[in-house]
């Protein structure tokens, strides 16, 4: 039967047709398409040689680095399922995912050994399948990544891998409890790649600078899209985001595209004018902003900084992939929306609690219908059934549709505050409070209230050097917000104390739990 090629097979094609072209690199080394494919074949054969069979899970814990691209390609070639682990997790979270996924092998970067050493003896992975890579010597109890590659064949693996076979098992951020394993197929990855190439008009001459973690769906999806069409992938392999270094890398590294979260754009815009104006950013032609709500001022600032680039905004999820896209020519006329459905996807449905469609302008739970939606939640049929309404999928986001069909995200259903019977969406309140001159960042949560059930509480990160008075701030909010939406109390936190996921989303549930614990202890929480 004729079918599209998987990523593993497509990499072989690029290696054959233009093997000398630069295929993948990070800040330390680079690989042509031929070298990348050869190393991926060696790794695939090495993993098979350890007794791993089609469908087995391989857990990977690493900072952004070139090895991620080798591992994604190798597992695709060998029919294995890759399980990316979040390097920002704590040991207990790592143990949960490795055990829940029933991982048969574990690949770790040596810089993250401290994260797994406390739990190593409790993990279900035998020592013979614990693989380590990095700069230092390989300690006892681990197999050397490079030694395994050196001993393996670079022939294409003799494994039949079909489009419907599973390839990735990504665990969600866990903003509402234990993370869920999102199982997706090769077909989902290929179809999403093709849609991305159409939406962004990608070409083989493009180069993607991947800044967001490669353990997350955003960078994984863009990597797959660029690799599939034969474009170059550049991994930003610094272990933490350095705005000046990143901007210099964009200016000098040949990247034509990058995807950043709003917080990262804000950090770029906060750089001194002398730094921003000294760099030639004309080579950057396409920008993506996603993964968290973006303020209008942030988007306008990004368009000013990258004057030669078109700014795209997308809404999506690990489960559904890209759902909507807002294109550069729509940014000024539809600021505040996340665009309309991506090409090749079904119409969005906005449903009430009875799963009836709501009229345009009213808030409903967003259900999307994309050809690359996930297969199921790993070992969780109840959550899988809850996520689907026929072919339509929801991750619990609330939205409304404007008269032109553009989608306005309101909030996550789990973040909604109910005060005196009124539904309050934190993102709407946050958008208003963010306009105060002293506020650098803001999160709004509901705290227990004996009269109203919940009251609105604002957690603020203040701008350095700007005076702030809580009473004056609450008074400032009075004419700008309806009475039931106004914050009744405020907490101040340092920038690094705002709990976030790996992609920059504020973890409202974690923040609320922290605040409630503080109240129970007699304090004001955060």
PDB file of C-alpha atoms in Angstrom, residues 26 28-29 31 39 43 47 50 58-72 74-75 82-85 87 105-114 116-117 127 129-150 214-215 235 237 239:
ATOM      1  CA  UNK A  26      23.352  22.920  18.210  1.00  0.00           C
ATOM      2  CA  UNK A  28      28.568  22.980  19.887  1.00  0.00           C
ATOM      3  CA  UNK A  29      28.450  20.732  16.818  1.00  0.00           C
ATOM      4  CA  UNK A  31      25.625  17.221  11.288  1.00  0.00           C
ATOM      5  CA  UNK A  39      24.044   8.236  13.544  1.00  0.00           C
ATOM      6  CA  UNK A  43      21.424   4.371  17.461  1.00  0.00           C
ATOM      7  CA  UNK A  47      18.739   0.009  20.821  1.00  0.00           C
ATOM      8  CA  UNK A  50      19.811  -4.233  23.594  1.00  0.00           C
ATOM      9  CA  UNK A  58      12.448   4.743  25.585  1.00  0.00           C
ATOM     10  CA  UNK A  59      12.503   7.516  28.216  1.00  0.00           C
ATOM     11  CA  UNK A  60      14.860  10.445  27.582  1.00  0.00           C
ATOM     12  CA  UNK A  61      16.055  13.073  30.066  1.00  0.00           C
ATOM     13  CA  UNK A  62      18.217  15.847  28.624  1.00  0.00           C
ATOM     14  CA  UNK A  63      18.609  19.567  28.192  1.00  0.00           C
ATOM     15  CA  UNK A  64      18.245  20.883  24.657  1.00  0.00           C
ATOM     16  CA  UNK A  65      21.029  19.316  22.591  1.00  0.00           C
ATOM     17  CA  UNK A  66      21.706  17.660  19.251  1.00  0.00           C
ATOM     18  CA  UNK A  67      21.227  14.181  20.754  1.00  0.00           C
ATOM     19  CA  UNK A  68      17.479  14.865  20.966  1.00  0.00           C
ATOM     20  CA  UNK A  69      17.322  14.977  17.158  1.00  0.00           C
ATOM     21  CA  UNK A  70      19.265  11.726  16.915  1.00  0.00           C
ATOM     22  CA  UNK A  71      16.971  10.069  19.450  1.00  0.00           C
ATOM     23  CA  UNK A  72      13.760  11.211  17.788  1.00  0.00           C
ATOM     24  CA  UNK A  74      16.375   6.676  15.813  1.00  0.00           C
ATOM     25  CA  UNK A  75      13.165   5.758  17.644  1.00  0.00           C
ATOM     26  CA  UNK A  82      10.040   7.921  22.764  1.00  0.00           C
ATOM     27  CA  UNK A  83       9.017   9.295  26.183  1.00  0.00           C
ATOM     28  CA  UNK A  84      10.494  12.777  26.708  1.00  0.00           C
ATOM     29  CA  UNK A  85      11.088  13.650  30.371  1.00  0.00           C
ATOM     30  CA  UNK A  87      14.346  18.337  32.922  1.00  0.00           C
ATOM     31  CA  UNK A 105      15.213   1.936  28.367  1.00  0.00           C
ATOM     32  CA  UNK A 106      16.401   5.230  29.848  1.00  0.00           C
ATOM     33  CA  UNK A 107      18.702   7.730  28.112  1.00  0.00           C
ATOM     34  CA  UNK A 108      20.123  10.509  30.304  1.00  0.00           C
ATOM     35  CA  UNK A 109      22.442  13.451  29.762  1.00  0.00           C
ATOM     36  CA  UNK A 110      25.217  13.371  32.353  1.00  0.00           C
ATOM     37  CA  UNK A 111      24.444  16.922  33.517  1.00  0.00           C
ATOM     38  CA  UNK A 112      21.103  15.583  34.802  1.00  0.00           C
ATOM     39  CA  UNK A 113      22.406  12.537  36.637  1.00  0.00           C
ATOM     40  CA  UNK A 114      21.587  14.212  39.933  1.00  0.00           C
ATOM     41  CA  UNK A 116      17.812  10.339  38.569  1.00  0.00           C
ATOM     42  CA  UNK A 117      20.446   9.069  40.987  1.00  0.00           C
ATOM     43  CA  UNK A 127      21.273  -1.392  34.104  1.00  0.00           C
ATOM     44  CA  UNK A 129      19.460  -0.340  29.192  1.00  0.00           C
ATOM     45  CA  UNK A 130      20.553   2.743  31.114  1.00  0.00           C
ATOM     46  CA  UNK A 131      22.375   4.904  28.583  1.00  0.00           C
ATOM     47  CA  UNK A 132      24.383   8.031  29.359  1.00  0.00           C
ATOM     48  CA  UNK A 133      25.775  10.738  27.113  1.00  0.00           C
ATOM     49  CA  UNK A 134      27.666  13.945  27.782  1.00  0.00           C
ATOM     50  CA  UNK A 135      31.153  15.328  28.251  1.00  0.00           C
ATOM     51  CA  UNK A 136      32.425  13.292  31.180  1.00  0.00           C
ATOM     52  CA  UNK A 137      33.405   9.626  31.595  1.00  0.00           C
ATOM     53  CA  UNK A 138      30.620   7.066  31.819  1.00  0.00           C
ATOM     54  CA  UNK A 139      30.228   5.890  35.451  1.00  0.00           C
ATOM     55  CA  UNK A 140      29.551   2.319  36.554  1.00  0.00           C
ATOM     56  CA  UNK A 141      25.987   1.134  36.041  1.00  0.00           C
ATOM     57  CA  UNK A 142      25.535   3.008  32.734  1.00  0.00           C
ATOM     58  CA  UNK A 143      26.111   2.249  29.047  1.00  0.00           C
ATOM     59  CA  UNK A 144      27.979   4.854  27.019  1.00  0.00           C
ATOM     60  CA  UNK A 145      25.832   6.412  24.272  1.00  0.00           C
ATOM     61  CA  UNK A 146      28.839   6.997  22.005  1.00  0.00           C
ATOM     62  CA  UNK A 147      30.246   3.511  22.587  1.00  0.00           C
ATOM     63  CA  UNK A 148      26.893   1.992  21.601  1.00  0.00           C
ATOM     64  CA  UNK A 149      26.823   4.033  18.388  1.00  0.00           C
ATOM     65  CA  UNK A 150      30.422   3.175  17.534  1.00  0.00           C
ATOM     66  CA  UNK A 214      12.671  19.577  23.005  1.00  0.00           C
ATOM     67  CA  UNK A 215      10.890  17.492  25.624  1.00  0.00           C
ATOM     68  CA  UNK A 235      18.936  23.571  18.635  1.00  0.00           C
ATOM     69  CA  UNK A 237      21.440  24.294  23.566  1.00  0.00           C
ATOM     70  CA  UNK A 239      20.588  25.272  29.617  1.00  0.00           C
TER      71      UNK A 239
END
